[in-house]
Amino acid sequence: MSRARTTGFFLVVMTLAGCGLDPVRVSDRVSTRDMLLGVTALDDGAAAAIDVRVGSPIGAVELTGGDALFVTVDGTRRPMVEGELNGAPIHSVKLDALPGDFLLDLERQSDRDVHGVVVEVPRPFTMTAAGLTQDLPLTLSWEAEPEGGEVVVTVQGDCIDPLTRALDEDTGMLVLTQAELRPPPAGPPLAPCALQVSISKTITTRDALFSMNPGGIVTTSAEQRRTIAATWTP
């Protein structure tokens, strides 16, 4: 977008705001090339969900006039169900699991469709925790995936300050010493202490909706998260 066009766009938005009018946010008045698709997906090991928000440079967009979103997961195509979150439309699908990458389609009645947007998802994994009794450290193990995105480990419990560790690479193992699990200012409760250990792998992307034409953006964030219980006996 040129500087002149950018200035003109913001003048229009400010004029609308000054008049007390909300900008038009129904999809049949918004070009596909002006749409911003935000995709979030989470598989926590028990269930999974995919959410899509449709926006534009002036705010959230409600799909109208027969426009619809679909996802294809593990070879099955599903329509997304529209709801509302914080006053804005959100389109969702509930699943048992996310086995891998999935496809997103936007079908429109009076404008260009978007088909086959690939949303990258980390591979499912399992994790184990061992140790953390007397002088033994907490040893976490899981299936490593070098290209599986950002890895974050979180440990929580009544007897420690919450610990969050972002890993530079997915090695499939992390050892936490008892010294790293500091007790809260009030001091630890009587042993043993129950802990919750979570490992999250997240892939985020940002791409144009159309490879050959400018305009339209899709951002994605897909996460595999696993949580297990552990016990610390100091």
CSV table of C-alpha atoms in Angstrom, one decimal:
chain,number,residue,atom,x,y,z
A,1,MET,CA,0.0,0.0,0.0
A,2,SER,CA,1.5,3.4,-1.0
A,3,ARG,CA,1.9,6.2,1.5
A,4,ALA,CA,-0.9,8.2,-0.2
A,5,ARG,CA,-3.3,5.3,-0.1
A,6,THR,CA,-2.5,4.6,3.5
A,7,THR,CA,-3.1,8.2,4.4
A,8,GLY,CA,-6.4,8.2,2.6
A,9,PHE,CA,-7.5,5.0,4.3
A,10,PHE,CA,-6.9,6.3,7.7
A,11,LEU,CA,-8.7,9.6,6.9
A,12,VAL,CA,-11.8,7.5,5.9
A,13,VAL,CA,-11.6,5.5,9.2
A,14,MET,CA,-11.1,8.7,11.3
A,15,THR,CA,-14.1,10.4,9.5
A,16,LEU,CA,-16.3,7.4,10.2
A,17,ALA,CA,-15.2,7.4,13.8
A,18,GLY,CA,-15.8,11.1,14.1
A,19,CYS,CA,-19.3,10.7,12.8
A,20,GLY,CA,-20.1,8.0,15.4
A,21,LEU,CA,-20.6,5.4,12.7
A,22,ASP,CA,-19.1,1.9,12.9
A,23,PRO,CA,-17.2,0.8,9.7
A,24,VAL,CA,-19.0,-1.7,7.5
A,25,ARG,CA,-18.0,-5.2,8.7
A,26,VAL,CA,-20.3,-7.6,6.9
A,27,SER,CA,-18.4,-9.8,4.5
A,28,ASP,CA,-20.4,-9.0,1.4
A,29,ARG,CA,-19.0,-5.5,1.7
A,30,VAL,CA,-15.4,-6.6,2.2
A,31,SER,CA,-13.1,-7.8,-0.6
A,32,THR,CA,-11.3,-11.1,-0.1
A,33,ARG,CA,-8.1,-9.1,-0.8
A,34,ASP,CA,-8.8,-7.0,2.3
A,35,MET,CA,-9.5,-9.9,4.6
A,36,LEU,CA,-7.3,-10.9,7.5
A,37,LEU,CA,-7.7,-14.5,8.6
A,38,GLY,CA,-6.4,-15.4,12.1
A,39,VAL,CA,-6.3,-19.2,12.8
A,40,THR,CA,-5.6,-20.7,16.2
A,41,ALA,CA,-5.5,-24.5,16.9
A,42,LEU,CA,-4.9,-26.4,20.1
A,43,ASP,CA,-4.6,-30.1,20.9
A,44,ASP,CA,-4.1,-30.7,24.6
A,45,GLY,CA,-4.0,-34.4,24.4
A,46,ALA,CA,-7.7,-34.8,25.6
A,47,ALA,CA,-9.5,-32.8,22.9
A,48,ALA,CA,-8.7,-30.3,20.1
A,49,ALA,CA,-10.2,-27.2,18.7
A,50,ILE,CA,-9.7,-24.9,15.7
A,51,ASP,CA,-10.8,-21.2,15.8
A,52,VAL,CA,-10.8,-18.7,13.0
A,53,ARG,CA,-11.4,-15.0,13.2
A,54,VAL,CA,-12.0,-12.9,10.1
A,55,GLY,CA,-11.0,-9.3,10.1
A,56,SER,CA,-10.2,-6.3,7.9
A,57,PRO,CA,-8.2,-3.1,8.3
A,58,ILE,CA,-11.2,-1.6,10.0
A,59,GLY,CA,-12.2,-4.4,12.4
A,60,ALA,CA,-13.8,-7.8,12.7
A,61,VAL,CA,-15.8,-9.2,9.8
A,62,GLU,CA,-19.1,-11.2,10.0
A,63,LEU,CA,-19.5,-13.7,7.3
A,64,THR,CA,-22.8,-13.0,5.5
A,65,GLY,CA,-24.5,-13.7,2.2
A,66,GLY,CA,-23.6,-17.4,2.2
A,67,ASP,CA,-19.9,-16.9,2.8
A,68,ALA,CA,-18.5,-19.8,4.9
A,69,LEU,CA,-15.3,-21.3,6.3
A,70,PHE,CA,-14.3,-25.0,6.1
A,71,VAL,CA,-11.4,-27.1,7.5
A,72,THR,CA,-10.2,-30.4,6.3
A,73,VAL,CA,-8.6,-32.5,9.0
A,74,ASP,CA,-7.3,-36.0,8.4
A,75,GLY,CA,-9.1,-36.1,5.1
A,76,THR,CA,-12.5,-35.1,6.4
A,77,ARG,CA,-13.9,-31.7,5.4
A,78,ARG,CA,-16.0,-29.9,8.1
A,79,PRO,CA,-17.9,-26.7,8.1
A,80,MET,CA,-17.0,-24.2,10.8
A,81,VAL,CA,-19.7,-23.0,13.3
A,82,GLU,CA,-20.0,-19.3,13.9
A,83,GLY,CA,-20.2,-18.0,17.4
A,84,GLU,CA,-19.1,-14.9,19.3
A,85,LEU,CA,-16.2,-14.1,21.5
A,86,ASN,CA,-15.7,-10.7,23.2
A,87,GLY,CA,-18.3,-9.1,20.9
A,88,ALA,CA,-16.7,-10.4,17.7
A,89,PRO,CA,-17.5,-13.3,15.4
A,90,ILE,CA,-15.5,-16.5,15.8
A,91,HIS,CA,-15.7,-19.7,13.7
A,92,SER,CA,-14.9,-23.0,15.5
A,93,VAL,CA,-14.6,-26.7,15.1
A,94,LYS,CA,-14.2,-29.2,17.9
A,95,LEU,CA,-12.2,-32.3,17.4
A,96,ASP,CA,-10.9,-35.4,19.2
A,97,ALA,CA,-7.3,-34.6,18.1
A,98,LEU,CA,-5.1,-32.8,15.6
A,99,PRO,CA,-3.1,-35.6,13.9
A,100,GLY,CA,-1.2,-33.2,11.7
A,101,ASP,CA,-1.4,-30.3,9.2
A,102,PHE,CA,-4.9,-29.3,8.1
A,103,LEU,CA,-6.5,-27.2,5.3
A,104,LEU,CA,-8.6,-24.1,5.5
A,105,ASP,CA,-11.1,-22.9,2.9
A,106,LEU,CA,-13.0,-19.7,2.6
A,107,GLU,CA,-15.9,-19.9,0.2
A,108,ARG,CA,-17.6,-16.7,-1.0
A,109,GLN,CA,-20.7,-16.1,-3.0
A,110,SER,CA,-19.7,-12.8,-4.7
A,111,ASP,CA,-16.0,-12.6,-4.5
A,112,ARG,CA,-12.9,-14.8,-4.8
A,113,ASP,CA,-12.7,-18.0,-2.8
A,114,VAL,CA,-9.6,-19.1,-0.9
A,115,HIS,CA,-8.8,-22.8,-1.0
A,116,GLY,CA,-6.2,-25.1,0.5
A,117,VAL,CA,-4.5,-22.8,3.0
A,118,VAL,CA,-2.1,-25.2,4.8
A,119,VAL,CA,-2.0,-24.8,8.6
A,120,GLU,CA,1.1,-26.4,10.0
A,121,VAL,CA,0.7,-28.4,13.2
A,122,PRO,CA,3.4,-29.9,15.4
A,123,ARG,CA,3.2,-33.7,15.5
A,124,PRO,CA,1.4,-35.2,18.5
A,125,PHE,CA,3.7,-36.4,21.2
A,126,THR,CA,3.8,-38.1,24.7
A,127,MET,CA,5.8,-37.1,27.7
A,128,THR,CA,7.1,-38.7,30.9
A,129,ALA,CA,8.5,-37.3,34.1
A,130,ALA,CA,10.9,-39.2,36.4
A,131,GLY,CA,12.8,-38.4,39.6
A,132,LEU,CA,12.3,-35.4,41.9
A,133,THR,CA,12.7,-37.4,45.1
A,134,GLN,CA,15.3,-36.5,47.7
A,135,ASP,CA,18.4,-35.5,45.6
A,136,LEU,CA,17.2,-36.6,42.2
A,137,PRO,CA,16.3,-33.9,39.5
A,138,LEU,CA,13.1,-33.8,37.6
A,139,THR,CA,13.8,-35.4,34.2
A,140,LEU,CA,11.3,-34.8,31.4
A,141,SER,CA,11.3,-36.8,28.2
A,142,TRP,CA,9.2,-36.6,25.0
A,143,GLU,CA,9.4,-37.2,21.3
A,144,ALA,CA,11.7,-34.6,19.7
A,145,GLU,CA,10.7,-32.8,16.5
A,146,PRO,CA,13.5,-30.4,15.2
A,147,GLU,CA,11.1,-28.6,12.9
A,148,GLY,CA,8.1,-28.7,15.4
A,149,GLY,CA,8.2,-25.0,16.3
A,150,GLU,CA,8.7,-23.3,19.6
A,151,VAL,CA,8.9,-25.5,22.7
A,152,VAL,CA,8.0,-24.2,26.1
A,153,VAL,CA,8.1,-26.1,29.4
A,154,THR,CA,6.0,-25.1,32.4
A,155,VAL,CA,6.1,-26.5,35.9
A,156,GLN,CA,3.5,-25.4,38.6
A,157,GLY,CA,2.6,-26.5,42.1
A,158,ASP,CA,1.8,-25.1,45.5
A,159,CYS,CA,5.3,-25.7,46.8
A,160,ILE,CA,7.2,-23.8,44.0
A,161,ASP,CA,7.2,-20.6,42.2
A,162,PRO,CA,5.8,-21.3,38.6
A,163,LEU,CA,8.7,-22.1,36.3
A,164,THR,CA,8.5,-21.4,32.5
A,165,ARG,CA,11.4,-22.4,30.2
A,166,ALA,CA,11.6,-21.7,26.5
A,167,LEU,CA,13.9,-24.1,24.7
A,168,ASP,CA,16.3,-23.1,21.9
A,169,GLU,CA,15.7,-26.4,20.2
A,170,ASP,CA,13.6,-29.5,20.6
A,171,THR,CA,16.0,-32.0,22.1
A,172,GLY,CA,13.3,-34.3,23.6
A,173,MET,CA,14.6,-34.0,27.1
A,174,LEU,CA,15.0,-31.5,29.9
A,175,VAL,CA,16.5,-31.9,33.4
A,176,LEU,CA,15.4,-29.6,36.2
A,177,THR,CA,17.3,-29.6,39.4
A,178,GLN,CA,15.6,-29.1,42.7
A,179,ALA,CA,17.5,-25.8,43.1
A,180,GLU,CA,15.7,-24.5,39.9
A,181,LEU,CA,12.3,-25.3,41.5
A,182,ARG,CA,12.3,-22.5,44.1
A,183,PRO,CA,9.7,-22.5,46.8
A,184,PRO,CA,7.3,-19.5,47.0
A,185,PRO,CA,8.0,-16.7,49.5
A,186,ALA,CA,5.6,-18.3,52.0
A,187,GLY,CA,7.7,-21.4,52.1
A,188,PRO,CA,6.9,-25.0,50.9
A,189,PRO,CA,4.0,-26.9,52.3
A,190,LEU,CA,4.5,-30.3,53.9
A,191,ALA,CA,5.9,-32.9,51.5
A,192,PRO,CA,5.1,-34.6,49.2
A,193,CYS,CA,4.1,-31.8,46.8
A,194,ALA,CA,1.9,-32.3,43.7
A,195,LEU,CA,3.2,-30.7,40.5
A,196,GLN,CA,1.8,-30.1,37.0
A,197,VAL,CA,4.2,-30.3,34.2
A,198,SER,CA,3.3,-29.0,30.7
A,199,ILE,CA,5.1,-29.1,27.4
A,200,SER,CA,3.9,-27.0,24.5
A,201,LYS,CA,5.0,-27.1,20.9
A,202,THR,CA,3.7,-24.2,18.7
A,203,ILE,CA,4.1,-23.4,15.0
A,204,THR,CA,3.2,-19.9,13.9
A,205,THR,CA,3.1,-18.6,10.3
A,206,ARG,CA,2.1,-15.4,8.4
A,207,ASP,CA,1.4,-15.6,4.7
A,208,ALA,CA,-0.5,-13.9,1.9
A,209,LEU,CA,-3.9,-15.3,1.0
A,210,PHE,CA,-2.9,-15.4,-2.7
A,211,SER,CA,0.5,-16.3,-3.9
A,212,MET,CA,0.2,-14.4,-7.2
A,213,ASN,CA,-1.7,-11.3,-6.1
A,214,PRO,CA,-1.1,-8.9,-3.2
A,215,GLY,CA,-3.7,-8.4,-0.5
A,216,GLY,CA,-5.2,-10.6,2.2
A,217,ILE,CA,-3.2,-12.1,5.1
A,218,VAL,CA,-3.5,-15.3,7.0
A,219,THR,CA,-1.8,-15.8,10.3
A,220,THR,CA,-1.7,-19.2,12.1
A,221,SER,CA,-0.8,-20.5,15.5
A,222,ALA,CA,-1.1,-24.3,16.0
A,223,GLU,CA,-0.2,-25.9,19.4
A,224,GLN,CA,0.3,-29.4,20.7
A,225,ARG,CA,0.3,-29.3,24.5
A,226,ARG,CA,0.7,-32.2,27.0
A,227,THR,CA,0.3,-32.0,30.8
A,228,ILE,CA,1.1,-34.7,33.3
A,229,ALA,CA,1.3,-34.9,37.1
A,230,ALA,CA,4.5,-35.3,39.1
A,231,THR,CA,5.3,-35.4,42.8
A,232,TRP,CA,8.2,-33.7,44.5
A,233,THR,CA,9.4,-35.2,47.8
A,234,PRO,CA,12.1,-32.8,49.1
